[in-house]
XYZ file of C-alpha atoms in Angstrom:
349
model
C 0.000 0.000 0.000
C 1.370 3.465 -0.911
C 2.178 5.802 1.962
C 0.191 8.677 0.466
C -3.464 8.652 -0.590
C -3.613 9.652 -4.270
C -6.522 9.434 -6.717
C -8.496 7.167 -4.397
C -11.610 9.246 -3.771
C -13.340 8.608 -7.111
C -12.432 4.909 -6.987
C -14.004 4.363 -3.576
C -16.934 6.729 -4.000
C -19.540 4.174 -5.085
C -23.216 3.618 -4.374
C -22.275 0.313 -2.717
C -19.756 1.879 -0.319
C -22.202 4.611 0.688
C -24.945 2.020 1.238
C -22.546 -0.004 3.390
C -21.771 3.139 5.420
C -25.525 3.669 5.883
C -26.067 0.081 7.069
C -23.233 0.388 9.603
C -24.396 3.847 10.737
C -27.947 2.698 11.487
C -26.816 -0.370 13.456
C -28.468 -0.298 16.870
C -30.348 2.901 15.945
C -33.059 1.537 13.641
C -35.800 2.649 16.049
C -34.932 6.362 15.735
C -37.264 8.524 13.669
C -34.550 10.004 11.440
C -33.260 6.521 10.574
C -36.771 5.150 9.927
C -37.524 8.049 7.565
C -34.201 7.585 5.771
C -34.842 3.863 5.335
C -38.142 4.521 3.569
C -36.274 6.031 0.589
C -32.730 4.873 1.258
C -31.809 4.190 -2.401
C -32.934 7.685 -3.453
C -31.123 9.382 -0.570
C -27.922 7.424 -1.149
C -27.969 8.254 -4.866
C -28.554 11.936 -4.051
C -25.607 11.854 -1.630
C -23.459 10.072 -4.199
C -24.112 12.816 -6.776
C -23.397 15.601 -4.270
C -20.059 14.040 -3.279
C -19.095 13.263 -6.864
C -19.663 16.789 -8.198
C -18.286 18.519 -5.085
C -21.505 20.249 -4.011
C -21.999 18.388 -0.728
C -22.341 20.663 2.304
C -22.232 19.379 5.857
C -25.487 20.083 7.695
C -25.885 21.654 11.091
C -25.781 20.136 14.547
C -28.264 19.579 17.342
C -26.635 20.262 20.693
C -27.251 18.580 24.034
C -25.291 17.977 27.231
C -24.338 14.891 29.209
C -23.286 14.897 32.852
C -21.545 11.506 33.137
C -18.668 11.188 33.797
C -18.597 15.003 33.649
C -20.491 17.822 31.946
C -19.869 17.658 28.206
C -21.377 19.442 25.218
C -22.347 16.928 22.514
C -22.889 18.074 18.933
C -25.017 15.579 17.028
C -24.863 15.805 13.238
C -27.691 14.940 10.859
C -28.010 11.298 9.907
C -26.982 11.755 6.263
C -23.797 13.486 7.438
C -23.066 10.577 9.752
C -23.120 8.307 6.690
C -20.438 10.528 5.134
C -18.367 10.347 8.342
C -18.522 6.551 8.274
C -17.639 6.433 4.569
C -14.552 8.620 5.060
C -13.258 6.812 8.150
C -13.816 3.247 6.913
C -12.564 3.760 3.358
C -9.624 6.112 3.877
C -8.558 7.192 7.366
C -8.467 3.864 9.205
C -6.647 2.082 6.424
C -3.905 4.669 6.019
C -3.501 6.198 9.481
C -4.058 3.466 12.082
C -1.070 1.434 10.898
C 1.128 4.448 11.773
C -0.032 4.525 15.400
C 2.217 3.165 18.131
C 1.235 -0.179 19.652
C 0.459 1.317 23.057
C -2.324 3.670 22.013
C -5.724 2.121 22.610
C -8.782 4.339 22.088
C -11.223 3.448 19.288
C -8.918 0.836 17.733
C -10.109 -2.682 16.982
C -8.787 -5.365 19.380
C -7.413 -2.772 21.814
C -9.622 -0.575 24.021
C -9.570 0.472 27.669
C -9.355 -3.030 29.156
C -6.289 -3.969 27.136
C -4.772 -0.593 28.048
C -5.181 -1.297 31.766
C -3.826 -4.842 31.517
C -0.805 -3.664 29.507
C -0.068 -0.920 32.050
C -0.287 -3.441 34.882
C 2.025 -5.847 33.028
C 4.573 -3.042 32.538
C 4.298 -2.102 36.223
C 5.122 -5.684 37.237
C 8.126 -5.646 34.908
C 9.371 -2.311 36.270
C 8.956 -3.635 39.815
C 11.157 -6.607 38.955
C 13.937 -4.631 37.271
C 13.932 -1.422 39.365
C 12.031 -2.339 42.557
C 10.982 1.289 43.019
C 10.036 3.492 40.069
C 7.941 6.560 39.231
C 4.741 7.090 37.281
C 4.101 10.210 35.209
C 0.341 10.561 34.689
C -0.734 13.179 32.104
C -4.060 14.535 30.955
C -4.707 17.172 28.263
C -6.695 20.242 29.294
C -10.084 20.288 27.490
C -8.703 18.127 24.712
C -11.458 18.091 22.076
C -12.129 21.794 22.610
C -8.419 22.598 22.199
C -7.653 20.734 18.956
C -6.499 23.264 16.379
C -8.253 22.559 13.076
C -5.535 24.141 10.975
C -2.825 21.993 12.580
C -5.015 18.893 12.211
C -5.563 19.605 8.526
C -1.816 20.054 7.969
C -1.171 16.678 9.626
C -3.744 15.030 7.341
C -2.227 16.671 4.255
C 1.114 14.971 4.890
C -0.499 11.653 4.030
C -3.252 12.782 1.645
C -2.626 14.202 -1.823
C -6.124 13.512 -3.160
C -7.712 16.971 -3.605
C -11.295 15.689 -3.501
C -10.695 13.824 -0.258
C -9.019 16.886 1.256
C -12.031 18.984 0.255
C -14.397 16.572 2.024
C -12.218 16.336 5.131
C -12.094 20.117 5.366
C -15.877 20.246 5.038
C -16.198 17.857 7.993
C -13.461 19.388 10.177
C -14.831 22.927 9.856
C -18.488 21.855 9.953
C -19.073 23.232 13.461
C -17.388 26.580 12.762
C -18.467 28.971 9.999
C -16.875 32.298 9.162
C -20.025 33.992 10.470
C -19.582 32.290 13.851
C -15.946 33.386 13.905
C -17.016 37.009 13.370
C -19.544 36.765 16.184
C -16.918 35.742 18.713
C -14.506 38.227 17.098
C -11.638 35.833 17.490
C -10.779 33.528 14.599
C -8.171 31.738 16.708
C -10.823 30.525 19.171
C -13.294 29.667 16.400
C -10.590 27.609 14.661
C -10.449 25.219 17.600
C -12.624 22.345 18.832
C -13.871 19.154 17.240
C -17.513 18.192 17.780
C -17.770 15.421 20.380
C -20.189 12.971 18.817
C -18.900 12.744 15.245
C -17.637 9.330 14.149
C -14.648 11.137 12.636
C -13.723 13.095 15.755
C -12.237 10.250 17.794
C -10.000 9.165 14.927
C -9.017 12.788 14.262
C -8.167 13.066 17.966
C -5.960 9.960 17.731
C -4.241 11.254 14.597
C -3.590 14.591 16.328
C -1.971 13.061 19.424
C -0.046 10.540 17.348
C 2.364 13.461 16.901
C 3.014 13.332 20.649
C 3.282 9.524 20.610
C 5.959 9.597 17.918
C 7.881 12.318 19.767
C 7.850 10.422 23.063
C 8.815 7.082 21.514
C 11.283 8.199 18.831
C 12.794 11.417 20.202
C 12.614 10.957 23.972
C 13.095 7.153 23.655
C 10.580 6.406 26.409
C 9.994 2.658 26.612
C 6.998 2.425 28.953
C 4.470 4.884 27.520
C 0.711 4.282 27.210
C -2.109 6.462 25.885
C -5.885 6.138 25.843
C -7.123 9.178 23.889
C -5.803 12.112 25.990
C -5.067 10.015 29.086
C -1.322 9.174 29.175
C 0.971 7.221 31.497
C 4.769 6.884 31.564
C 6.833 4.604 33.821
C 10.444 5.625 34.535
C 13.158 4.715 37.013
C 13.717 8.068 38.783
C 11.747 11.167 39.693
C 14.270 13.441 37.961
C 13.812 11.493 34.733
C 10.041 11.934 35.044
C 10.438 15.704 35.610
C 12.722 16.111 32.590
C 10.351 14.170 30.337
C 7.373 16.183 31.600
C 9.030 19.530 30.824
C 9.960 18.424 27.302
C 6.424 17.166 26.674
C 4.920 20.476 27.844
C 7.108 22.382 25.389
C 6.312 20.001 22.524
C 2.562 20.209 23.127
C 2.555 23.988 23.247
C 4.838 24.563 20.258
C 3.527 21.862 17.943
C -0.088 21.144 18.876
C -1.247 24.221 20.805
C -2.185 22.028 23.771
C -1.444 22.127 27.481
C -1.634 19.631 30.327
C -4.186 20.072 33.100
C -3.921 19.990 36.881
C -4.437 16.198 36.968
C -0.914 15.783 35.577
C 1.303 14.482 38.395
C 4.298 12.314 39.237
C 3.676 9.437 41.671
C 5.781 6.871 43.460
C 5.076 3.392 42.144
C 3.598 2.219 45.463
C 0.740 4.720 45.017
C -0.439 3.002 41.842
C -2.180 4.859 39.010
C -5.724 5.843 38.052
C -6.065 4.913 34.386
C -9.161 4.307 32.216
C -11.492 4.117 35.195
C -9.384 1.658 37.205
C -6.984 1.995 40.130
C -3.985 -0.083 39.053
C -1.005 -1.433 40.959
C 1.256 -4.374 40.196
C -1.090 -7.028 41.577
C -4.568 -5.495 41.749
C -6.951 -3.853 39.299
C -9.709 -2.062 41.207
C -12.661 0.041 40.125
C -12.269 3.643 41.248
C -14.619 4.949 43.942
C -16.482 7.108 41.421
C -17.124 4.038 39.275
C -18.376 2.073 42.278
C -20.816 4.836 43.231
C -22.161 5.010 39.695
C -22.546 1.224 39.533
C -24.331 1.008 42.914
C -26.670 3.845 41.919
C -27.599 2.069 38.683
C -28.260 -1.248 40.443
C -30.365 0.483 43.104
C -32.414 2.172 40.386
C -32.970 -1.126 38.562
C -34.011 -2.919 41.766
C -36.576 -0.165 42.358
C -37.945 -0.555 38.818
C -38.184 -4.342 39.271
C -40.088 -3.843 42.524
C -42.559 -1.531 40.759
C -43.003 -4.076 37.976
C -41.614 -1.803 35.232
C -38.975 -4.364 34.189
C -38.067 -7.949 35.053
C -34.733 -9.375 36.254
C -33.701 -10.466 32.756
C -34.208 -6.946 31.369
C -32.333 -5.429 34.311
C -29.308 -7.635 33.669
C -29.354 -6.570 30.025
C -29.160 -2.930 31.118
C -26.093 -3.854 33.166
C -24.258 -5.649 30.358
C -21.845 -2.748 29.841
C -21.091 -2.527 33.554
C -20.484 -6.272 33.685
C -17.821 -5.916 31.007
C -16.289 -3.087 33.037
C -16.015 -5.060 36.282
C -15.015 -8.332 34.596
C -11.349 -7.280 34.609
C -11.279 -5.866 38.147
C -10.496 -7.727 41.378
C -13.840 -7.050 43.086
C -15.469 -10.455 43.534
C -17.094 -9.589 46.883
C -18.427 -6.288 45.591
C -19.941 -7.830 42.459
C -21.555 -10.630 44.475
C -23.141 -8.054 46.736
C -24.452 -5.434 44.322
C -25.587 -7.750 41.525
C -27.891 -9.749 43.760
C -31.082 -8.950 41.872
C -34.065 -10.989 42.974
């Protein structure tokens, strides 16, 4: 496979590929009104979309905005369904194929056969190894301040252009990247620099864009700083080193790199710990021999179980339905050493 994407857009822009993107986009969402309406005339809509993309007249639609409070308050920008088909088409046919193979092995978010559980197990394995070779060591835990809101679109587009020479694909990527920021909006805030930042949380493209953006940091840490034990899950990073001074030196270099190259900064959660304190990573409290759910995760889990027990008592749902609601939580606790806790809170009569 060539390193640069050239003359691929027209080859992969087919009715079949757009229909496949639609089928994948509607998975698990077939009950939603917008998907039901699209399905009624899916061939016509897909053909219309195909023509718009082929002749370069496609325009990304607007967003509906809502907020979530778990695990913290976040603004979610939800694009129109037909735009989500375009997101899927771009990611599955171009970005994944050409960019994911360039990622380091120890980055985990939104990558097939990796994920948060593998990230935690790999960190724990590295901690055991460091304990054996160094006995005592230090952990540098880093977190990016307001990551999605701070991504600079111009820098992101320049990174993409290094690997993409297909003008039509670049046009479409630019349409998606700048879809939540128009020139009119920039004038309203009277600061183009601010308006040029932020990716919409909720787009299928955004998580991969976020990985591509921080891959710059990954390559710097691995190839320039020569850090062996480095792990990243989206903007959550961990480094294991032998001494505290080494951790401080690495941290200062990373701060400079982030500011000068990516216009990012670390937040107050960034700290250096002694190995015996363990590390909070991907929702778990990890040390060499235990993987525990953090207190916040326990509270959330207990609250959900209590709510489901109440609904069972009122006759709104049965035990089988309640356990289905907890399927995601079961996957979360499966890897943690909390047998007694799980026996206690999952006792649903």
